Amino acid sequence: PVQLMSVALGVGTGAGLSSLISRRLGEQRQEEADQTAAHGLFLAVCSWVVFALFGLFFSDMFVQAFSDDPLLTIPAASYCRIVTLGSVFVFVAISAERTMQATGNMVLPMLCALSGAIVNIILDPIMIFGLYGFPAMGVTGAALATVIGQSVAMVLALSLLLIKPFPVHIKLRGFRPKLLIIKDVYIVGFPSIVMQSVASLLTLGLNALLIQFSATAVAVLGVYYKVQTFVFLPVFGMNQGLLPVLGYNYGARNKARLTKAFSVGIATALAIMLFGTFIFQTYPREIMGLFRAEGELMRMGIDALRIISLCYPSAAIGILISTFFQATGHGIYALISSIMRQLVLLLPLAYILAYTMGLDAVWWAYV
């Protein structure tokens, strides 16, 4: 949960940062675009201070709220302390990557993120199990591998941002934080932070409901969230490219190109989601088979995949409209839409359907 919250804060702030920079560039307000980019680094450090203080003073208290077994709490507290103290790397990396994305460059931020992930993957077994002369550090080694990977991504992102010629220039000399810029960042960023958190609350709420009926249902939900990623990620990836295009043309008051970009985004997202619906409708047994499902898990999983995937076309439109709201500085509308969909409607409907029509009806809440 602590890591999820740090990611929500970093990504949400990054969304507000990217939206504001692209709009200022479209409005030809270069100085404000540069100042916003500098504020991104300032807000990243502020975010790190909050989590570092939490990790330093409350890690033990936090993990002991879940268990009193020292075999669990000692390594868990160690992991929490290390990743929170080292979270400065992930916050600064996200800020630098979102600044590059705001100028329309998607390739370099991707390479930065990939570099950190690859270093993390390589170091995990080495530092956990003590390979190639390293001491075996177990869970602590996993935490250190994560932080080192994040530091690599940050160094690469900052180096590219400061060295390569981008349309924005970070000027730290004489920097003074401005409340108006911070407010403009979080007009879009805060709703995005809440939206990231709402998704976690939805999953917790559904798990709490399903476990009352069947552990198999919880397993089905877990399988679904793993496989649906392959359908949603291309849409979210396209959104990352679409957001600065929408923001720039909104700032430039180029309504024709704004509308055209949005239309292309809707059409592309619909095509991706319709393909996902086709796959889930046609091959649910094969998908569940990847997880060695059989018996009740297979039967329930097939029903869940076929029912939930019926909502994908409308989900495509909803996601794109939320992106449009964020790009044009109306993040509160995206927040209202997300809360309505996931907490006000989906979760209560799931409980109503489960207790009135039975467990198999729960999946219709998504539709």
PDB file of N, CA, C and O in Angstrom, residues 240-298:
ATOM      1  N   GLN A 240      -0.782   8.431 -23.173  1.00  0.00           N
ATOM      2  CA  GLN A 240       0.410   9.193 -22.809  1.00  0.00           C
ATOM      3  C   GLN A 240       0.903  10.034 -23.984  1.00  0.00           C
ATOM      4  O   GLN A 240       1.420  11.133 -23.801  1.00  0.00           O
ATOM      5  N   GLY A 241       0.737   9.498 -25.192  1.00  0.00           N
ATOM      6  CA  GLY A 241       1.124  10.269 -26.370  1.00  0.00           C
ATOM      7  C   GLY A 241       0.085  11.298 -26.766  1.00  0.00           C
ATOM      8  O   GLY A 241       0.404  12.356 -27.300  1.00  0.00           O
ATOM      9  N   LEU A 242      -1.186  10.969 -26.494  1.00  0.00           N
ATOM     10  CA  LEU A 242      -2.269  11.858 -26.895  1.00  0.00           C
ATOM     11  C   LEU A 242      -2.384  13.083 -25.994  1.00  0.00           C
ATOM     12  O   LEU A 242      -2.716  14.178 -26.462  1.00  0.00           O
ATOM     13  N   LEU A 243      -2.112  12.906 -24.688  1.00  0.00           N
ATOM     14  CA  LEU A 243      -2.336  13.987 -23.722  1.00  0.00           C
ATOM     15  C   LEU A 243      -1.582  15.272 -24.077  1.00  0.00           C
ATOM     16  O   LEU A 243      -2.189  16.351 -24.112  1.00  0.00           O
ATOM     17  N   PRO A 244      -0.266  15.224 -24.368  1.00  0.00           N
ATOM     18  CA  PRO A 244       0.414  16.484 -24.718  1.00  0.00           C
ATOM     19  C   PRO A 244      -0.062  17.071 -26.041  1.00  0.00           C
ATOM     20  O   PRO A 244      -0.056  18.294 -26.209  1.00  0.00           O
ATOM     21  N   VAL A 245      -0.492  16.223 -26.989  1.00  0.00           N
ATOM     22  CA  VAL A 245      -1.012  16.737 -28.262  1.00  0.00           C
ATOM     23  C   VAL A 245      -2.306  17.508 -28.016  1.00  0.00           C
ATOM     24  O   VAL A 245      -2.505  18.617 -28.534  1.00  0.00           O
ATOM     25  N   LEU A 246      -3.199  16.927 -27.209  1.00  0.00           N
ATOM     26  CA  LEU A 246      -4.445  17.612 -26.866  1.00  0.00           C
ATOM     27  C   LEU A 246      -4.166  18.897 -26.096  1.00  0.00           C
ATOM     28  O   LEU A 246      -4.742  19.952 -26.377  1.00  0.00           O
ATOM     29  N   GLY A 247      -3.273  18.800 -25.098  1.00  0.00           N
ATOM     30  CA  GLY A 247      -2.954  19.962 -24.273  1.00  0.00           C
ATOM     31  C   GLY A 247      -2.343  21.103 -25.077  1.00  0.00           C
ATOM     32  O   GLY A 247      -2.702  22.272 -24.897  1.00  0.00           O
ATOM     33  N   TYR A 248      -1.423  20.762 -25.988  1.00  0.00           N
ATOM     34  CA  TYR A 248      -0.758  21.787 -26.790  1.00  0.00           C
ATOM     35  C   TYR A 248      -1.769  22.515 -27.675  1.00  0.00           C
ATOM     36  O   TYR A 248      -1.780  23.754 -27.757  1.00  0.00           O
ATOM     37  N   ASN A 249      -2.628  21.733 -28.355  1.00  0.00           N
ATOM     38  CA  ASN A 249      -3.589  22.358 -29.276  1.00  0.00           C
ATOM     39  C   ASN A 249      -4.700  23.084 -28.529  1.00  0.00           C
ATOM     40  O   ASN A 249      -5.258  24.061 -29.048  1.00  0.00           O
ATOM     41  N   TYR A 250      -5.022  22.635 -27.312  1.00  0.00           N
ATOM     42  CA  TYR A 250      -5.973  23.384 -26.495  1.00  0.00           C
ATOM     43  C   TYR A 250      -5.363  24.732 -26.106  1.00  0.00           C
ATOM     44  O   TYR A 250      -6.030  25.771 -26.180  1.00  0.00           O
ATOM     45  N   GLY A 251      -4.087  24.707 -25.703  1.00  0.00           N
ATOM     46  CA  GLY A 251      -3.407  25.953 -25.352  1.00  0.00           C
ATOM     47  C   GLY A 251      -3.265  26.890 -26.541  1.00  0.00           C
ATOM     48  O   GLY A 251      -3.349  28.109 -26.398  1.00  0.00           O
ATOM     49  N   ALA A 252      -3.079  26.310 -27.742  1.00  0.00           N
ATOM     50  CA  ALA A 252      -2.917  27.115 -28.957  1.00  0.00           C
ATOM     51  C   ALA A 252      -4.256  27.530 -29.550  1.00  0.00           C
ATOM     52  O   ALA A 252      -4.286  28.217 -30.584  1.00  0.00           O
ATOM     53  N   ARG A 253      -5.373  27.115 -28.912  1.00  0.00           N
ATOM     54  CA  ARG A 253      -6.723  27.410 -29.395  1.00  0.00           C
ATOM     55  C   ARG A 253      -6.946  26.882 -30.814  1.00  0.00           C
ATOM     56  O   ARG A 253      -7.674  27.475 -31.610  1.00  0.00           O
ATOM     57  N   ASN A 254      -6.315  25.737 -31.121  1.00  0.00           N
ATOM     58  CA  ASN A 254      -6.485  25.100 -32.428  1.00  0.00           C
ATOM     59  C   ASN A 254      -7.561  24.029 -32.292  1.00  0.00           C
ATOM     60  O   ASN A 254      -7.283  22.852 -32.128  1.00  0.00           O
ATOM     61  N   LYS A 255      -8.820  24.459 -32.362  1.00  0.00           N
ATOM     62  CA  LYS A 255      -9.946  23.564 -32.091  1.00  0.00           C
ATOM     63  C   LYS A 255     -10.035  22.425 -33.112  1.00  0.00           C
ATOM     64  O   LYS A 255     -10.359  21.280 -32.757  1.00  0.00           O
ATOM     65  N   ALA A 256      -9.724  22.728 -34.376  1.00  0.00           N
ATOM     66  CA  ALA A 256      -9.843  21.708 -35.420  1.00  0.00           C
ATOM     67  C   ALA A 256      -8.894  20.547 -35.153  1.00  0.00           C
ATOM     68  O   ALA A 256      -9.275  19.372 -35.229  1.00  0.00           O
ATOM     69  N   ARG A 257      -7.640  20.873 -34.816  1.00  0.00           N
ATOM     70  CA  ARG A 257      -6.675  19.797 -34.582  1.00  0.00           C
ATOM     71  C   ARG A 257      -6.944  19.095 -33.247  1.00  0.00           C
ATOM     72  O   ARG A 257      -6.717  17.895 -33.121  1.00  0.00           O
ATOM     73  N   LEU A 258      -7.413  19.846 -32.262  1.00  0.00           N
ATOM     74  CA  LEU A 258      -7.795  19.246 -30.974  1.00  0.00           C
ATOM     75  C   LEU A 258      -8.881  18.196 -31.194  1.00  0.00           C
ATOM     76  O   LEU A 258      -8.788  17.068 -30.702  1.00  0.00           O
ATOM     77  N   THR A 259      -9.912  18.561 -31.958  1.00  0.00           N
ATOM     78  CA  THR A 259     -11.027  17.655 -32.225  1.00  0.00           C
ATOM     79  C   THR A 259     -10.564  16.449 -33.039  1.00  0.00           C
ATOM     80  O   THR A 259     -10.979  15.313 -32.779  1.00  0.00           O
ATOM     81  N   LYS A 260      -9.712  16.689 -34.026  1.00  0.00           N
ATOM     82  CA  LYS A 260      -9.231  15.593 -34.866  1.00  0.00           C
ATOM     83  C   LYS A 260      -8.399  14.605 -34.053  1.00  0.00           C
ATOM     84  O   LYS A 260      -8.561  13.383 -34.182  1.00  0.00           O
ATOM     85  N   ALA A 261      -7.502  15.119 -33.204  1.00  0.00           N
ATOM     86  CA  ALA A 261      -6.670  14.242 -32.373  1.00  0.00           C
ATOM     87  C   ALA A 261      -7.531  13.406 -31.435  1.00  0.00           C
ATOM     88  O   ALA A 261      -7.295  12.203 -31.245  1.00  0.00           O
ATOM     89  N   PHE A 262      -8.548  14.041 -30.855  1.00  0.00           N
ATOM     90  CA  PHE A 262      -9.454  13.326 -29.951  1.00  0.00           C
ATOM     91  C   PHE A 262     -10.220  12.242 -30.705  1.00  0.00           C
ATOM     92  O   PHE A 262     -10.381  11.116 -30.211  1.00  0.00           O
ATOM     93  N   SER A 263     -10.678  12.544 -31.915  1.00  0.00           N
ATOM     94  CA  SER A 263     -11.420  11.572 -32.724  1.00  0.00           C
ATOM     95  C   SER A 263     -10.539  10.376 -33.086  1.00  0.00           C
ATOM     96  O   SER A 263     -10.992   9.225 -33.032  1.00  0.00           O
ATOM     97  N   VAL A 264      -9.308  10.657 -33.477  1.00  0.00           N
ATOM     98  CA  VAL A 264      -8.368   9.571 -33.799  1.00  0.00           C
ATOM     99  C   VAL A 264      -8.118   8.711 -32.557  1.00  0.00           C
ATOM    100  O   VAL A 264      -8.057   7.476 -32.638  1.00  0.00           O
ATOM    101  N   GLY A 265      -7.985   9.370 -31.392  1.00  0.00           N
ATOM    102  CA  GLY A 265      -7.772   8.629 -30.146  1.00  0.00           C
ATOM    103  C   GLY A 265      -8.955   7.727 -29.817  1.00  0.00           C
ATOM    104  O   GLY A 265      -8.767   6.556 -29.450  1.00  0.00           O
ATOM    105  N   ILE A 266     -10.174   8.246 -29.957  1.00  0.00           N
ATOM    106  CA  ILE A 266     -11.386   7.452 -29.695  1.00  0.00           C
ATOM    107  C   ILE A 266     -11.424   6.240 -30.619  1.00  0.00           C
ATOM    108  O   ILE A 266     -11.680   5.102 -30.191  1.00  0.00           O
ATOM    109  N   ALA A 267     -11.180   6.463 -31.918  1.00  0.00           N
ATOM    110  CA  ALA A 267     -11.239   5.373 -32.896  1.00  0.00           C
ATOM    111  C   ALA A 267     -10.192   4.300 -32.596  1.00  0.00           C
ATOM    112  O   ALA A 267     -10.468   3.092 -32.663  1.00  0.00           O
ATOM    113  N   THR A 268      -8.983   4.740 -32.239  1.00  0.00           N
ATOM    114  CA  THR A 268      -7.906   3.788 -31.938  1.00  0.00           C
ATOM    115  C   THR A 268      -8.223   2.993 -30.675  1.00  0.00           C
ATOM    116  O   THR A 268      -8.059   1.766 -30.646  1.00  0.00           O
ATOM    117  N   ALA A 269      -8.672   3.689 -29.633  1.00  0.00           N
ATOM    118  CA  ALA A 269      -9.000   2.999 -28.378  1.00  0.00           C
ATOM    119  C   ALA A 269     -10.133   2.005 -28.585  1.00  0.00           C
ATOM    120  O   ALA A 269     -10.096   0.885 -28.049  1.00  0.00           O
ATOM    121  N   LEU A 270     -11.151   2.396 -29.363  1.00  0.00           N
ATOM    122  CA  LEU A 270     -12.261   1.487 -29.642  1.00  0.00           C
ATOM    123  C   LEU A 270     -11.784   0.241 -30.384  1.00  0.00           C
ATOM    124  O   LEU A 270     -12.207  -0.880 -30.070  1.00  0.00           O
ATOM    125  N   ALA A 271     -10.895   0.434 -31.360  1.00  0.00           N
ATOM    126  CA  ALA A 271     -10.383  -0.709 -32.115  1.00  0.00           C
ATOM    127  C   ALA A 271      -9.628  -1.678 -31.194  1.00  0.00           C
ATOM    128  O   ALA A 271      -9.807  -2.907 -31.276  1.00  0.00           O
ATOM    129  N   ILE A 272      -8.795  -1.129 -30.313  1.00  0.00           N
ATOM    130  CA  ILE A 272      -8.036  -1.969 -29.379  1.00  0.00           C
ATOM    131  C   ILE A 272      -8.980  -2.727 -28.448  1.00  0.00           C
ATOM    132  O   ILE A 272      -8.848  -3.936 -28.227  1.00  0.00           O
ATOM    133  N   MET A 273      -9.946  -2.008 -27.884  1.00  0.00           N
ATOM    134  CA  MET A 273     -10.860  -2.622 -26.919  1.00  0.00           C
ATOM    135  C   MET A 273     -11.795  -3.633 -27.573  1.00  0.00           C
ATOM    136  O   MET A 273     -12.135  -4.656 -26.976  1.00  0.00           O
ATOM    137  N   LEU A 274     -12.242  -3.382 -28.800  1.00  0.00           N
ATOM    138  CA  LEU A 274     -13.077  -4.346 -29.507  1.00  0.00           C
ATOM    139  C   LEU A 274     -12.304  -5.619 -29.801  1.00  0.00           C
ATOM    140  O   LEU A 274     -12.851  -6.730 -29.719  1.00  0.00           O
ATOM    141  N   PHE A 275     -11.030  -5.466 -30.122  1.00  0.00           N
ATOM    142  CA  PHE A 275     -10.184  -6.641 -30.329  1.00  0.00           C
ATOM    143  C   PHE A 275     -10.055  -7.436 -29.024  1.00  0.00           C
ATOM    144  O   PHE A 275     -10.125  -8.664 -29.012  1.00  0.00           O
ATOM    145  N   GLY A 276      -9.876  -6.707 -27.898  1.00  0.00           N
ATOM    146  CA  GLY A 276      -9.807  -7.374 -26.595  1.00  0.00           C
ATOM    147  C   GLY A 276     -11.094  -8.108 -26.277  1.00  0.00           C
ATOM    148  O   GLY A 276     -11.072  -9.242 -25.768  1.00  0.00           O
ATOM    149  N   THR A 277     -12.237  -7.473 -26.581  1.00  0.00           N
ATOM    150  CA  THR A 277     -13.535  -8.124 -26.353  1.00  0.00           C
ATOM    151  C   THR A 277     -13.634  -9.403 -27.174  1.00  0.00           C
ATOM    152  O   THR A 277     -14.085 -10.446 -26.679  1.00  0.00           O
ATOM    153  N   PHE A 278     -13.208  -9.339 -28.429  1.00  0.00           N
ATOM    154  CA  PHE A 278     -13.243 -10.520 -29.307  1.00  0.00           C
ATOM    155  C   PHE A 278     -12.396 -11.662 -28.730  1.00  0.00           C
ATOM    156  O   PHE A 278     -12.846 -12.813 -28.686  1.00  0.00           O
ATOM    157  N   ILE A 279     -11.199 -11.340 -28.258  1.00  0.00           N
ATOM    158  CA  ILE A 279     -10.315 -12.369 -27.699  1.00  0.00           C
ATOM    159  C   ILE A 279     -10.938 -12.996 -26.455  1.00  0.00           C
ATOM    160  O   ILE A 279     -10.961 -14.234 -26.293  1.00  0.00           O
ATOM    161  N   PHE A 280     -11.470 -12.172 -25.555  1.00  0.00           N
ATOM    162  CA  PHE A 280     -12.041 -12.689 -24.309  1.00  0.00           C
ATOM    163  C   PHE A 280     -13.327 -13.476 -24.557  1.00  0.00           C
ATOM    164  O   PHE A 280     -13.634 -14.412 -23.824  1.00  0.00           O
ATOM    165  N   GLN A 281     -14.093 -13.087 -25.582  1.00  0.00           N
ATOM    166  CA  GLN A 281     -15.319 -13.814 -25.907  1.00  0.00           C
ATOM    167  C   GLN A 281     -15.013 -15.148 -26.588  1.00  0.00           C
ATOM    168  O   GLN A 281     -15.727 -16.140 -26.386  1.00  0.00           O
ATOM    169  N   THR A 282     -13.950 -15.175 -27.382  1.00  0.00           N
ATOM    170  CA  THR A 282     -13.661 -16.345 -28.212  1.00  0.00           C
ATOM    171  C   THR A 282     -12.756 -17.361 -27.525  1.00  0.00           C
ATOM    172  O   THR A 282     -12.929 -18.572 -27.693  1.00  0.00           O
ATOM    173  N   TYR A 283     -11.793 -16.883 -26.735  1.00  0.00           N
ATOM    174  CA  TYR A 283     -10.790 -17.790 -26.173  1.00  0.00           C
ATOM    175  C   TYR A 283     -10.689 -17.725 -24.647  1.00  0.00           C
ATOM    176  O   TYR A 283      -9.577 -17.773 -24.094  1.00  0.00           O
ATOM    177  N   PRO A 284     -11.784 -17.630 -23.910  1.00  0.00           N
ATOM    178  CA  PRO A 284     -11.660 -17.553 -22.442  1.00  0.00           C
ATOM    179  C   PRO A 284     -11.077 -18.816 -21.825  1.00  0.00           C
ATOM    180  O   PRO A 284     -10.339 -18.753 -20.847  1.00  0.00           O
ATOM    181  N   ARG A 285     -11.418 -19.986 -22.400  1.00  0.00           N
ATOM    182  CA  ARG A 285     -10.887 -21.246 -21.856  1.00  0.00           C
ATOM    183  C   ARG A 285      -9.369 -21.308 -22.000  1.00  0.00           C
ATOM    184  O   ARG A 285      -8.656 -21.731 -21.087  1.00  0.00           O
ATOM    185  N   GLU A 286      -8.873 -20.875 -23.155  1.00  0.00           N
ATOM    186  CA  GLU A 286      -7.431 -20.890 -23.385  1.00  0.00           C
ATOM    187  C   GLU A 286      -6.717 -19.899 -22.464  1.00  0.00           C
ATOM    188  O   GLU A 286      -5.611 -20.170 -21.973  1.00  0.00           O
ATOM    189  N   ILE A 287      -7.346 -18.730 -22.233  1.00  0.00           N
ATOM    190  CA  ILE A 287      -6.748 -17.738 -21.330  1.00  0.00           C
ATOM    191  C   ILE A 287      -6.654 -18.293 -19.913  1.00  0.00           C
ATOM    192  O   ILE A 287      -5.609 -18.211 -19.251  1.00  0.00           O
ATOM    193  N   MET A 288      -7.746 -18.868 -19.420  1.00  0.00           N
ATOM    194  CA  MET A 288      -7.739 -19.452 -18.072  1.00  0.00           C
ATOM    195  C   MET A 288      -6.765 -20.621 -17.988  1.00  0.00           C
ATOM    196  O   MET A 288      -6.164 -20.874 -16.943  1.00  0.00           O
ATOM    197  N   GLY A 289      -6.590 -21.326 -19.111  1.00  0.00           N
ATOM    198  CA  GLY A 289      -5.657 -22.451 -19.133  1.00  0.00           C
ATOM    199  C   GLY A 289      -4.218 -22.036 -18.884  1.00  0.00           C
ATOM    200  O   GLY A 289      -3.403 -22.835 -18.391  1.00  0.00           O
ATOM    201  N   LEU A 290      -3.891 -20.772 -19.201  1.00  0.00           N
ATOM    202  CA  LEU A 290      -2.531 -20.278 -18.928  1.00  0.00           C
ATOM    203  C   LEU A 290      -2.230 -20.295 -17.434  1.00  0.00           C
ATOM    204  O   LEU A 290      -1.062 -20.322 -17.030  1.00  0.00           O
ATOM    205  N   PHE A 291      -3.284 -20.268 -16.600  1.00  0.00           N
ATOM    206  CA  PHE A 291      -3.124 -20.262 -15.143  1.00  0.00           C
ATOM    207  C   PHE A 291      -3.455 -21.625 -14.534  1.00  0.00           C
ATOM    208  O   PHE A 291      -3.729 -21.737 -13.348  1.00  0.00           O
ATOM    209  N   ARG A 292      -3.459 -22.670 -15.419  1.00  0.00           N
ATOM    210  CA  ARG A 292      -3.726 -24.048 -14.990  1.00  0.00           C
ATOM    211  C   ARG A 292      -5.067 -24.167 -14.270  1.00  0.00           C
ATOM    212  O   ARG A 292      -5.205 -24.913 -13.298  1.00  0.00           O
ATOM    213  N   ALA A 293      -6.039 -23.402 -14.744  1.00  0.00           N
ATOM    214  CA  ALA A 293      -7.367 -23.430 -14.127  1.00  0.00           C
ATOM    215  C   ALA A 293      -8.094 -24.710 -14.512  1.00  0.00           C
ATOM    216  O   ALA A 293      -7.941 -25.229 -15.624  1.00  0.00           O
ATOM    217  N   GLU A 294      -8.889 -25.230 -13.589  1.00  0.00           N
ATOM    218  CA  GLU A 294      -9.726 -26.387 -13.858  1.00  0.00           C
ATOM    219  C   GLU A 294     -10.908 -26.357 -12.902  1.00  0.00           C
ATOM    220  O   GLU A 294     -10.925 -25.583 -11.934  1.00  0.00           O
ATOM    221  N   GLY A 295     -11.910 -27.170 -13.188  1.00  0.00           N
ATOM    222  CA  GLY A 295     -13.063 -27.253 -12.309  1.00  0.00           C
ATOM    223  C   GLY A 295     -13.803 -25.933 -12.175  1.00  0.00           C
ATOM    224  O   GLY A 295     -14.077 -25.233 -13.157  1.00  0.00           O
ATOM    225  N   GLU A 296     -14.121 -25.577 -10.935  1.00  0.00           N
ATOM    226  CA  GLU A 296     -14.894 -24.373 -10.651  1.00  0.00           C
ATOM    227  C   GLU A 296     -14.148 -23.107 -11.052  1.00  0.00           C
ATOM    228  O   GLU A 296     -14.753 -22.134 -11.513  1.00  0.00           O
ATOM    229  N   LEU A 297     -12.813 -23.097 -10.909  1.00  0.00           N
ATOM    230  CA  LEU A 297     -12.020 -21.930 -11.309  1.00  0.00           C
ATOM    231  C   LEU A 297     -12.141 -21.699 -12.811  1.00  0.00           C
ATOM    232  O   LEU A 297     -12.296 -20.553 -13.261  1.00  0.00           O
ATOM    233  N   MET A 298     -12.100 -22.769 -13.586  1.00  0.00           N
ATOM    234  CA  MET A 298     -12.238 -22.648 -15.036  1.00  0.00           C
ATOM    235  C   MET A 298     -13.638 -22.151 -15.402  1.00  0.00           C
ATOM    236  O   MET A 298     -13.791 -21.224 -16.203  1.00  0.00           O
TER     237      MET A 298
END
